Short mmCIF file of C-alpha atoms and ligand atoms in Angstrom, two decimals:
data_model
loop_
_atom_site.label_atom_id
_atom_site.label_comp_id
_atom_site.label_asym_id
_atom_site.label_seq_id
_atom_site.Cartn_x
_atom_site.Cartn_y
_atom_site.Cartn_z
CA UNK U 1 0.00 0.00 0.00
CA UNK U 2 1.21 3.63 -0.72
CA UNK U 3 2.68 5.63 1.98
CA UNK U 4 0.11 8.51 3.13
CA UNK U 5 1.73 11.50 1.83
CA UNK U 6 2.11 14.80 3.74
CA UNK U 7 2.10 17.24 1.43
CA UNK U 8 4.51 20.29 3.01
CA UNK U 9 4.76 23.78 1.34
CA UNK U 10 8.03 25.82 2.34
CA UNK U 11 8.52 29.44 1.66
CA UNK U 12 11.94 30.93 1.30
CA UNK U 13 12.57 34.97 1.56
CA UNK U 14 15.36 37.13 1.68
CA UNK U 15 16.76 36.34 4.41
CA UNK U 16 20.63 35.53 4.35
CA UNK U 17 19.47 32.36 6.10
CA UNK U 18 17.82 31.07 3.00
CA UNK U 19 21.01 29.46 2.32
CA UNK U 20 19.95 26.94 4.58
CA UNK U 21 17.11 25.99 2.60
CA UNK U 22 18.76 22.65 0.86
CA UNK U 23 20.07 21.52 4.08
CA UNK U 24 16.48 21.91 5.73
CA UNK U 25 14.85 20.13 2.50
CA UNK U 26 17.41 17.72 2.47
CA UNK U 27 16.59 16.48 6.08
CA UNK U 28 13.06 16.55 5.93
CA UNK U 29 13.61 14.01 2.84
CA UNK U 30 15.96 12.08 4.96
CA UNK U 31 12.63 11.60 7.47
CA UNK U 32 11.02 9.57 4.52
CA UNK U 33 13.11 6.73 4.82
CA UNK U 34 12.52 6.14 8.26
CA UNK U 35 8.52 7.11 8.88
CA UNK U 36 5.17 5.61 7.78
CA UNK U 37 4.22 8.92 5.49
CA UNK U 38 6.67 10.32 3.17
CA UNK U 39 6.87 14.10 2.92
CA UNK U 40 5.93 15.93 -0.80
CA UNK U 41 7.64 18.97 -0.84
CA UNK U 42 6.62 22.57 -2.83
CA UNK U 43 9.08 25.03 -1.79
CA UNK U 44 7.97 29.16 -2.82
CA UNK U 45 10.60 31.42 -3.15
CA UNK U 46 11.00 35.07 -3.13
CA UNK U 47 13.19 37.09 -5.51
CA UNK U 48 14.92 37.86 -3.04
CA UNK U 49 15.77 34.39 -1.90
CA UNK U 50 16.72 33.36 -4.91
CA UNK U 51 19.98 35.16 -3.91
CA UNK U 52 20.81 32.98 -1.40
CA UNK U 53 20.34 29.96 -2.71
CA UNK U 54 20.12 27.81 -6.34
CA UNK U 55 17.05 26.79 -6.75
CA UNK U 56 18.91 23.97 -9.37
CA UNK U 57 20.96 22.59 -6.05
CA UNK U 58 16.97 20.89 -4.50
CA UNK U 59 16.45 17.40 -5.27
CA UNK U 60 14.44 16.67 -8.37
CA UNK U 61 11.61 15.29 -6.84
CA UNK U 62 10.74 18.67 -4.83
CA UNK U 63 8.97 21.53 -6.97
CA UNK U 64 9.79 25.14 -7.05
CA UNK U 65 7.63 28.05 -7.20
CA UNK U 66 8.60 31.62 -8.19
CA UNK U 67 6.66 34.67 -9.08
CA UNK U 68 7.47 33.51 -13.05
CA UNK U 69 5.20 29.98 -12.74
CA UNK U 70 2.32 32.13 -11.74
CA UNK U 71 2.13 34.22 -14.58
CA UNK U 72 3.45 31.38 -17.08
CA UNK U 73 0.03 29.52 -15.12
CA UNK U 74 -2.74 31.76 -15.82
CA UNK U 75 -3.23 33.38 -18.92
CA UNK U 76 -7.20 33.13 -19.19
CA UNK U 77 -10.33 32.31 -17.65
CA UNK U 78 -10.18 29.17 -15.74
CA UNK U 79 -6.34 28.89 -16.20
CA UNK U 80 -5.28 27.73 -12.15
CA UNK U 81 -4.66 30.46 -10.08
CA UNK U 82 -1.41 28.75 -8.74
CA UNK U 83 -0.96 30.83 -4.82
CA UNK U 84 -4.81 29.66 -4.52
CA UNK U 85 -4.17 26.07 -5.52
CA UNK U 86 -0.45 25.90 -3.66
CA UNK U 87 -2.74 26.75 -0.67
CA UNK U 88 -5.46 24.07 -1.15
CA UNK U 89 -2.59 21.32 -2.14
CA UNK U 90 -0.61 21.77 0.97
CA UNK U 91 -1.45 20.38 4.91
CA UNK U 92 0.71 22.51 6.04
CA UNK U 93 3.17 26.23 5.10
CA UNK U 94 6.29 26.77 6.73
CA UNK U 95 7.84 29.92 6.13
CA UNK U 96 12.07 29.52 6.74
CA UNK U 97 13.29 31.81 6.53
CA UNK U 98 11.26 34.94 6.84
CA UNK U 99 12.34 38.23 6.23
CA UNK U 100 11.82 41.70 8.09
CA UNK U 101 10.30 42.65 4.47
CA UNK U 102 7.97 39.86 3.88
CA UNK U 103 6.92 39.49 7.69
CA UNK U 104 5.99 43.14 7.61
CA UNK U 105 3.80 42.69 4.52
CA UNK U 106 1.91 39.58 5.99
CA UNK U 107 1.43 41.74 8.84
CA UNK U 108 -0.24 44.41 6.59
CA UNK U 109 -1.73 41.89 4.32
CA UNK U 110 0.10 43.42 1.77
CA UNK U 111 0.32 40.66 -1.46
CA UNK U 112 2.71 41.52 -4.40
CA UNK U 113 4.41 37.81 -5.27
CA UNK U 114 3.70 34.30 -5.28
CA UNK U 115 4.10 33.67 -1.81
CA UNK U 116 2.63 36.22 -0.39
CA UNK U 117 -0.46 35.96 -2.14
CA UNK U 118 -0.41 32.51 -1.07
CA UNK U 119 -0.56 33.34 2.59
CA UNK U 120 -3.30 35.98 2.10
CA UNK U 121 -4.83 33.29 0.93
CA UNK U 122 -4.45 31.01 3.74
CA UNK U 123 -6.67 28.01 5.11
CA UNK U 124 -6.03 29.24 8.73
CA UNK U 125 -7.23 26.00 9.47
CA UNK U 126 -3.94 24.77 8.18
CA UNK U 127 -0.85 24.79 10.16
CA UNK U 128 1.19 28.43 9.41
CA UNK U 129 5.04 28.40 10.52
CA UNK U 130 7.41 30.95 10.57
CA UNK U 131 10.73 31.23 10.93
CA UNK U 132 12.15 35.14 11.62
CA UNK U 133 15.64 35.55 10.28
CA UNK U 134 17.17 39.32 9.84
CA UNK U 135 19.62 41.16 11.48
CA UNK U 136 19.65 41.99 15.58
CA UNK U 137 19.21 45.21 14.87
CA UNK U 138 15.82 44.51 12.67
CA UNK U 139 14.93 42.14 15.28
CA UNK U 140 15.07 44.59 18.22
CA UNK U 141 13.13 47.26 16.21
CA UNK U 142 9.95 48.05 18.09
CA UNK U 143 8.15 47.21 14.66
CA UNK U 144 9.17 43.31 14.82
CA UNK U 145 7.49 42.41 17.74
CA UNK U 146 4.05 44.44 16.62
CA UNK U 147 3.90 42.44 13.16
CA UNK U 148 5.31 39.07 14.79
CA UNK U 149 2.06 39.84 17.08
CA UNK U 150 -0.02 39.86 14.79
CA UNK U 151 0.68 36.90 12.61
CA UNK U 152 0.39 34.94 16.30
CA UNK U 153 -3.14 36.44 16.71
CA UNK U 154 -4.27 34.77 13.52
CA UNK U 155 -3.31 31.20 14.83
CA UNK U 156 0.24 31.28 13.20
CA UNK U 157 3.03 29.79 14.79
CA UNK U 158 6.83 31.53 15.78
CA UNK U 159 9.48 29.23 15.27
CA UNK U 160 11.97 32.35 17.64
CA UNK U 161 15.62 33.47 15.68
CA UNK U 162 18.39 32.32 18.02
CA UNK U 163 21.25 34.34 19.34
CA UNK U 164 24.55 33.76 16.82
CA UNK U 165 26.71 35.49 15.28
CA UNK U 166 25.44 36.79 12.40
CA UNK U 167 26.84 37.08 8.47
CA UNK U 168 27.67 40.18 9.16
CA UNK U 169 30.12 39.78 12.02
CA UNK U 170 26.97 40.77 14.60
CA UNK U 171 26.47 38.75 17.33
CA UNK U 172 23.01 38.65 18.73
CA UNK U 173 19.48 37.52 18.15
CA UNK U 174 18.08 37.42 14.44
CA UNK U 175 19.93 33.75 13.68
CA UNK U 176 17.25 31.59 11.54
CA UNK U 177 16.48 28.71 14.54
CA UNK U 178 18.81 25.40 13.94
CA UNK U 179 17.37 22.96 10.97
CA UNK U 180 16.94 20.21 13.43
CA UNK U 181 14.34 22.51 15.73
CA UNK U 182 12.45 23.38 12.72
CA UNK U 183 12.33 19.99 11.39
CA UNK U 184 11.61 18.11 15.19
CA UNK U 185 8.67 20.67 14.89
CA UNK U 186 7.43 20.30 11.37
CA UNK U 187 7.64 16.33 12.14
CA UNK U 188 5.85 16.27 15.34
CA UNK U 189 2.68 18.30 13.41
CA UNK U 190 3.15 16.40 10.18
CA UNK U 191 2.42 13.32 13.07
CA UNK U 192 -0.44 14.35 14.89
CA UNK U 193 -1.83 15.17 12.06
CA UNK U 194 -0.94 11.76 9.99
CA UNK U 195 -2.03 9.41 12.74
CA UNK U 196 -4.64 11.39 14.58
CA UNK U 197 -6.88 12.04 11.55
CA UNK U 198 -6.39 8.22 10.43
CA UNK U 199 -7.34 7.22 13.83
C1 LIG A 1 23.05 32.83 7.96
C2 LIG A 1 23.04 32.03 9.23
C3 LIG A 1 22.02 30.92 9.15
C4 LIG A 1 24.41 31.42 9.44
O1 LIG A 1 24.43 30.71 10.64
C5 LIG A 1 22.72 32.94 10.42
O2 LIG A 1 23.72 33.91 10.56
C6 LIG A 1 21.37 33.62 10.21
O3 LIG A 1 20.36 32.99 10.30
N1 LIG A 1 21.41 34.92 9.89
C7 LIG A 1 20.18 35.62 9.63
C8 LIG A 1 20.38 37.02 10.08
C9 LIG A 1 20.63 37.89 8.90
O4 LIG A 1 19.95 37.77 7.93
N2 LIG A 1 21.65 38.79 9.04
C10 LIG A 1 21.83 39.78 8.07
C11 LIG A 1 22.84 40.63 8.27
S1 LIG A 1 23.92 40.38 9.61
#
C-alpha cells in the first residue's frame, strides 16, 4: 500500500538564512526513509531568496515556485490560479526563513508575489510556521514584535531566531532557529496530524 503522503509547502525569503534551505529540504527528505508517510515537498521562493540559494541545487523530486510559474500559469479564464491552488494542495506552510520585508507585509496583508499571495490566501485551518531571520538590529526594532504579534493572533506559529553570530560579524538575536528545531517541529505536526486524523 502507498505511503500517506504529507504534502509540506516551504517558503523561502530574503533572508541571508535562506542558504539553509537545501540543508532543511534535504533532512526533511531524509525523514522519509525512516517514517510511515513520506513528505511531498513545494518550496515558494521570493526574488529575493533566490539570492541565497540555487534553486537547481533541491532534489528533483521537490517543486519550485517563483513569481514567473504564476504568470506562465494563468493566462485566461479558468487557467489555475497557482498561490490559490499551492494553498489548497498543501497540509501545512512553513515559512524559513522569513524576512523583516515579507513578515511586515503579511502583517499588513500586503500581497505583491507568489508567496505572499499565497498566505493571504491562507486556510487558517492549516498549520502556518514561521521562521524570523534578519539582522539583531531589525529584530530589536519596536516594529518586529508588533507584526510578529499579529501573525500569532491569527493562529500562526513563531518558530523564535536564536542568538549567533550573524553574516555580518553581529552577534546577537536574528539567527534563523537550527534545521533540526524546525524539522523536530514540522515532524511532530506532520504526526499528529498523519495518525490522529487516520485514527
Ligand atoms: C546565515 C546564518 C544561518 C548562518 O548561521 C545565520 O547567521 C542567520 O540565520 N542569519 C540571519 C540574520 C541575517 O539575515 N543577518 C543579516 C545581516 S547580519
Amino acid at each position: 500500500m502507498d505511503k500517506k503522503k504529507f504534502k509540506l509547502l516551504v517558503g523561502a525569503t530574503g533572508s541571508v538564512a535562506a542558504l539553509k534551505i537545501p540543508i532543511l529540504i534535504d533532512s526533511l527528505l531524509e525523514l522519509n526513509n525512516k517514517q510511515q508517510y513520506i513528505f511531498e515537498i513545494y518550496v515558494v521562493v521570493t526574488e529575493h531568496a533566490k539570492h541565497f540559494f540555487e534553486t537547481s541545487e533541491l532534489p528533483a523530486v521537490v517543486k519550485i515556485y517563483d513569481d514567473a510559474v504564476e504568470w506562465i500559469s494563468w493566462k485566461n479564464r479558468g487557467d489555475p490560479v497557482v498561490h490559490i491552488e499551492l494553498g489548497k494542495w498543501a497540509d501545512m506552510m512553513i515559512i524559513a526563513p522569513l524576512d523583516a520585508n515579507t513578515l511586515a507585509k503579511m502583517a499588513q496583508g500586503l500581497c505583491d508575489n507568489l508567496l505572499t499571495c499565497t498566505t493571504r490566501a491562507w486556510d487558517m485551518n492549516k498549520p502556518l510556521l514561521f521562521c524570523p531571520a534578519m539582522n539583531t538590529r531589525m529584530w530589536e526594532h519596536p516594529v518586529t514584535c508588533k507584526h510578529i504579534q499579529t501573525l500569532k493572533e491569527w493562529g500562526h506559529e513563531e518558530i523564535p531566531p536564536i542568538k549567533k553570530q550573524l553574516i555580518c560579524g553581529d552577534t546577537g538575536v536574528g539567527a534563523m532557529a537550527e534545521v533540526k528545531t524546525i524539522v523536530d517541529r514540522i515532524k511532530s505536526i506532520a504526526d499528529d496530524k498523519v495518525f490522529n486524523t487516520s485514527k
